[in-house]
mmCIF file of C-alpha atoms in Angstrom:
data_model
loop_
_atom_site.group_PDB
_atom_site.id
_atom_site.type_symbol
_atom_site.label_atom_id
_atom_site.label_comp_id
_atom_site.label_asym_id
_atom_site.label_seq_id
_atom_site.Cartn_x
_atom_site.Cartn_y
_atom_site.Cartn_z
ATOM 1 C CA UNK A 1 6.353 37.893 -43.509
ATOM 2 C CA UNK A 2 8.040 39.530 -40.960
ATOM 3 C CA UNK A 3 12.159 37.564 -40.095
ATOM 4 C CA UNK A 4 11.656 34.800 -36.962
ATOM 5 C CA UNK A 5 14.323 32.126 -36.619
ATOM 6 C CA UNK A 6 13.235 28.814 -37.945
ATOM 7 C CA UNK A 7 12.340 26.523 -35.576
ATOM 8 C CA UNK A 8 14.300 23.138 -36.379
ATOM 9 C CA UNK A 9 13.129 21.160 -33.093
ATOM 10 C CA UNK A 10 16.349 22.589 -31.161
ATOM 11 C CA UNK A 11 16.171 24.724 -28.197
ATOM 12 C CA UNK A 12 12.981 25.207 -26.263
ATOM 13 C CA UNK A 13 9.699 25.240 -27.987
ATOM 14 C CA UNK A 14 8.388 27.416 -25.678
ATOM 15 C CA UNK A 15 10.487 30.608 -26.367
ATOM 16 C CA UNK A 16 9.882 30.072 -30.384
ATOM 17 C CA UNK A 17 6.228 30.238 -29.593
ATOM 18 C CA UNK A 18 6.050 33.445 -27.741
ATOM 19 C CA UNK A 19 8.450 35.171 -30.000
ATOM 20 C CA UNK A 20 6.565 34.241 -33.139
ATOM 21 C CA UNK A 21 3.309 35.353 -31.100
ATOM 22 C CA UNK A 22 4.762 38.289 -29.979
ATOM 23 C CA UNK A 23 6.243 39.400 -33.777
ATOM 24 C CA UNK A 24 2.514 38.270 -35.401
ATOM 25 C CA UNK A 25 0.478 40.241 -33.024
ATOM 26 C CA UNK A 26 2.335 43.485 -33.828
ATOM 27 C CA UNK A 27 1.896 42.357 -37.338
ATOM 28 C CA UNK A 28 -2.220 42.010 -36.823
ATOM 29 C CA UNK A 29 -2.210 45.511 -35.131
ATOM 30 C CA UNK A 30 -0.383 46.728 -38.336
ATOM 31 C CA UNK A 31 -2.523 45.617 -40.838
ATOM 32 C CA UNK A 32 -5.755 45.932 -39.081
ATOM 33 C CA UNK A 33 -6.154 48.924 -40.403
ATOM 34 C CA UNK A 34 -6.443 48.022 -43.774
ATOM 35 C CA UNK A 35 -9.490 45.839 -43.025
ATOM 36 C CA UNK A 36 -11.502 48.716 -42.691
ATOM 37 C CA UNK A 37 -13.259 51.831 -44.624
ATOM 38 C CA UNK A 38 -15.874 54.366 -44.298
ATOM 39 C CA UNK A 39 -16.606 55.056 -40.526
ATOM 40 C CA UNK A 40 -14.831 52.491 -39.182
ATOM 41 C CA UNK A 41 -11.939 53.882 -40.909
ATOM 42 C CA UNK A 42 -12.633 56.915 -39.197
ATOM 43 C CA UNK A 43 -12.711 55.525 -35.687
ATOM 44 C CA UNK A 44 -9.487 54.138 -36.156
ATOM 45 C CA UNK A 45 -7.773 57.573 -37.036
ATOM 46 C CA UNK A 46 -9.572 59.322 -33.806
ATOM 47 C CA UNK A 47 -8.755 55.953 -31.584
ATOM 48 C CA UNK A 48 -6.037 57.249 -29.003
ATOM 49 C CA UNK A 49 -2.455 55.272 -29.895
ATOM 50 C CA UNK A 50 -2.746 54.405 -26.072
ATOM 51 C CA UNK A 51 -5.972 52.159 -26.452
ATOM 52 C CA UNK A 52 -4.189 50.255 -29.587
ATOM 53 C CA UNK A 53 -0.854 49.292 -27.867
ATOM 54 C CA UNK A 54 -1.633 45.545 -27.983
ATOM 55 C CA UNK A 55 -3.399 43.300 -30.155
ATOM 56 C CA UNK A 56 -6.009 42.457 -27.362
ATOM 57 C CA UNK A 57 -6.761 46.062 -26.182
ATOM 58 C CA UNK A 58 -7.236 47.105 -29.689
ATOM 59 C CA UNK A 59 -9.374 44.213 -30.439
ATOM 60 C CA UNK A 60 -11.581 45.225 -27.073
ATOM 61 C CA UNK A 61 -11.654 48.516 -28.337
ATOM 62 C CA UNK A 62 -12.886 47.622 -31.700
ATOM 63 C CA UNK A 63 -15.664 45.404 -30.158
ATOM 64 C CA UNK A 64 -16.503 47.874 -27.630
ATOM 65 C CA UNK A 65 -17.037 50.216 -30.484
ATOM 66 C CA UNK A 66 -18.960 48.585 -32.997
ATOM 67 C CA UNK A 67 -20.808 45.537 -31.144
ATOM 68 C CA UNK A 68 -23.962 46.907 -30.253
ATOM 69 C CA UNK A 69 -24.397 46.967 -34.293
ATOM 70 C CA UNK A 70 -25.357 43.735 -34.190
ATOM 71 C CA UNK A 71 -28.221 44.216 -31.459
ATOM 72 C CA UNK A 72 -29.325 47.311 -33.812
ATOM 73 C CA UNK A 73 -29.588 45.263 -36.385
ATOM 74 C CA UNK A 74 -31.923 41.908 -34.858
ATOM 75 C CA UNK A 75 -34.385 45.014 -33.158
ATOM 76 C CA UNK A 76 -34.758 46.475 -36.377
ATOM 77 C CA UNK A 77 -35.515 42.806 -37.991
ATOM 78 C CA UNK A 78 -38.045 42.292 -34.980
ATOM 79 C CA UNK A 79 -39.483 45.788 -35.645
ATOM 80 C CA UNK A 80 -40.196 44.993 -39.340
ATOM 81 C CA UNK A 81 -42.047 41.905 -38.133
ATOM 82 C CA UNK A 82 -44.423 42.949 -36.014
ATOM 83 C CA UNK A 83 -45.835 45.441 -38.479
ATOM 84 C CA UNK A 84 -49.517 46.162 -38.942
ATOM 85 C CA UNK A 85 -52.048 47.270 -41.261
ATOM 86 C CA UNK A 86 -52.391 50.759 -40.325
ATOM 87 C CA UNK A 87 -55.904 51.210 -41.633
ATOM 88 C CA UNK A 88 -57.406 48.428 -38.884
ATOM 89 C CA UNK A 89 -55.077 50.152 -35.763
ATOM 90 C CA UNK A 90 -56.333 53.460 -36.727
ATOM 91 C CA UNK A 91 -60.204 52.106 -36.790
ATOM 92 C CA UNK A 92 -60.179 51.166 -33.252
ATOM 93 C CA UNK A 93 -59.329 52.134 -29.550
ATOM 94 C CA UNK A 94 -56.682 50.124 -27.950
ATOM 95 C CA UNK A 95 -58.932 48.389 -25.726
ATOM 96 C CA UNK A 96 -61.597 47.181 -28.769
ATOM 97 C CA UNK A 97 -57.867 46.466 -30.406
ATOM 98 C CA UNK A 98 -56.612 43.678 -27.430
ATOM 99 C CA UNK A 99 -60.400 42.364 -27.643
ATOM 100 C CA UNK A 100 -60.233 41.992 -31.023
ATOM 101 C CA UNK A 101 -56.730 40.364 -31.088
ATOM 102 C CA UNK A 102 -55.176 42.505 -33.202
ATOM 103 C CA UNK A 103 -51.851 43.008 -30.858
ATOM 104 C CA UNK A 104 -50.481 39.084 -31.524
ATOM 105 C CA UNK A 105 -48.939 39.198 -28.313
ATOM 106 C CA UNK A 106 -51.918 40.560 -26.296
ATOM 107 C CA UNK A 107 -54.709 38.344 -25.116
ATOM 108 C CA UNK A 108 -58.672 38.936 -25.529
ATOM 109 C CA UNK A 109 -58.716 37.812 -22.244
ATOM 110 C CA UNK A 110 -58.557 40.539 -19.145
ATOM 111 C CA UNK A 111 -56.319 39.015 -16.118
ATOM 112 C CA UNK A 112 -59.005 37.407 -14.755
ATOM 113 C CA UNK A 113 -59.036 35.334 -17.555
ATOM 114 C CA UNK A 114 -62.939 37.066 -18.692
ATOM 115 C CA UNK A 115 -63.792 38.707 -22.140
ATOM 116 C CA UNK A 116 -63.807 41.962 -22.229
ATOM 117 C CA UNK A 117 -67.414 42.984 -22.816
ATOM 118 C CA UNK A 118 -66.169 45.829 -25.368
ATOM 119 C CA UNK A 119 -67.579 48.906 -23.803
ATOM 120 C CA UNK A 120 -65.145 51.982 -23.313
ATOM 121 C CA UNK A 121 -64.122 52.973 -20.103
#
């Protein structure tokens, strides 16, 4: 841990707090580095020294970088879900397919809230 005075409830609280926040954050932006491998790693090394300055505009950075992982990640999930048997998509044409319900999100119903009668346009 890096040397701060001790803080022994004299002298004002307020200066103790912003020098210890000021010493820790240059202390997070030190070791952040070591919290990370592979390509992350990578983007670190490449990441200009003037987008890592502070603790917050490194931590934007990072997010900026790597949070649309997590929408990558719920699509794919989503994706998986809505499989279907390939054998029954391949048997009939889209429009039999929405009659038939095979589209879970798709109604049998045209807009005018009829059955289609089936026949192909």
């Amino acid at each position: 841990m890096p040397e701060i005075e001790r803080y022994t409830a004299i002298g004002c609280p307020k200066i103790h707090l912003r020098l210890y926040s000021s010493v820790m954050r240059a202390q997070l932006i030190m070791f952040f580095p070591m919290s990370l491998s592979g390509a992350a790693q990578r983007w670190f090394a490449s990441l200009d020294a003037s987008r890592r300055r502070t603790w917050d505009d490194l931590a934007q950075e990072f997010l900026r970088q790597f949070v649309f992982i997590t929408v990558i990640d719920v699509s794919r999930r989503e994706l998986e879900a809505l499989r279907q048997d390939p054998e029954k998509l391949a048997l009939y044409g889209i429009e039999e397919g929405i009659a038939r319900g095979l589209w879970p999100e798709s109604s049998p119903f045209d807009s005018k809230g009829k059955k289609p009668s089936g026949k192909q346009r």
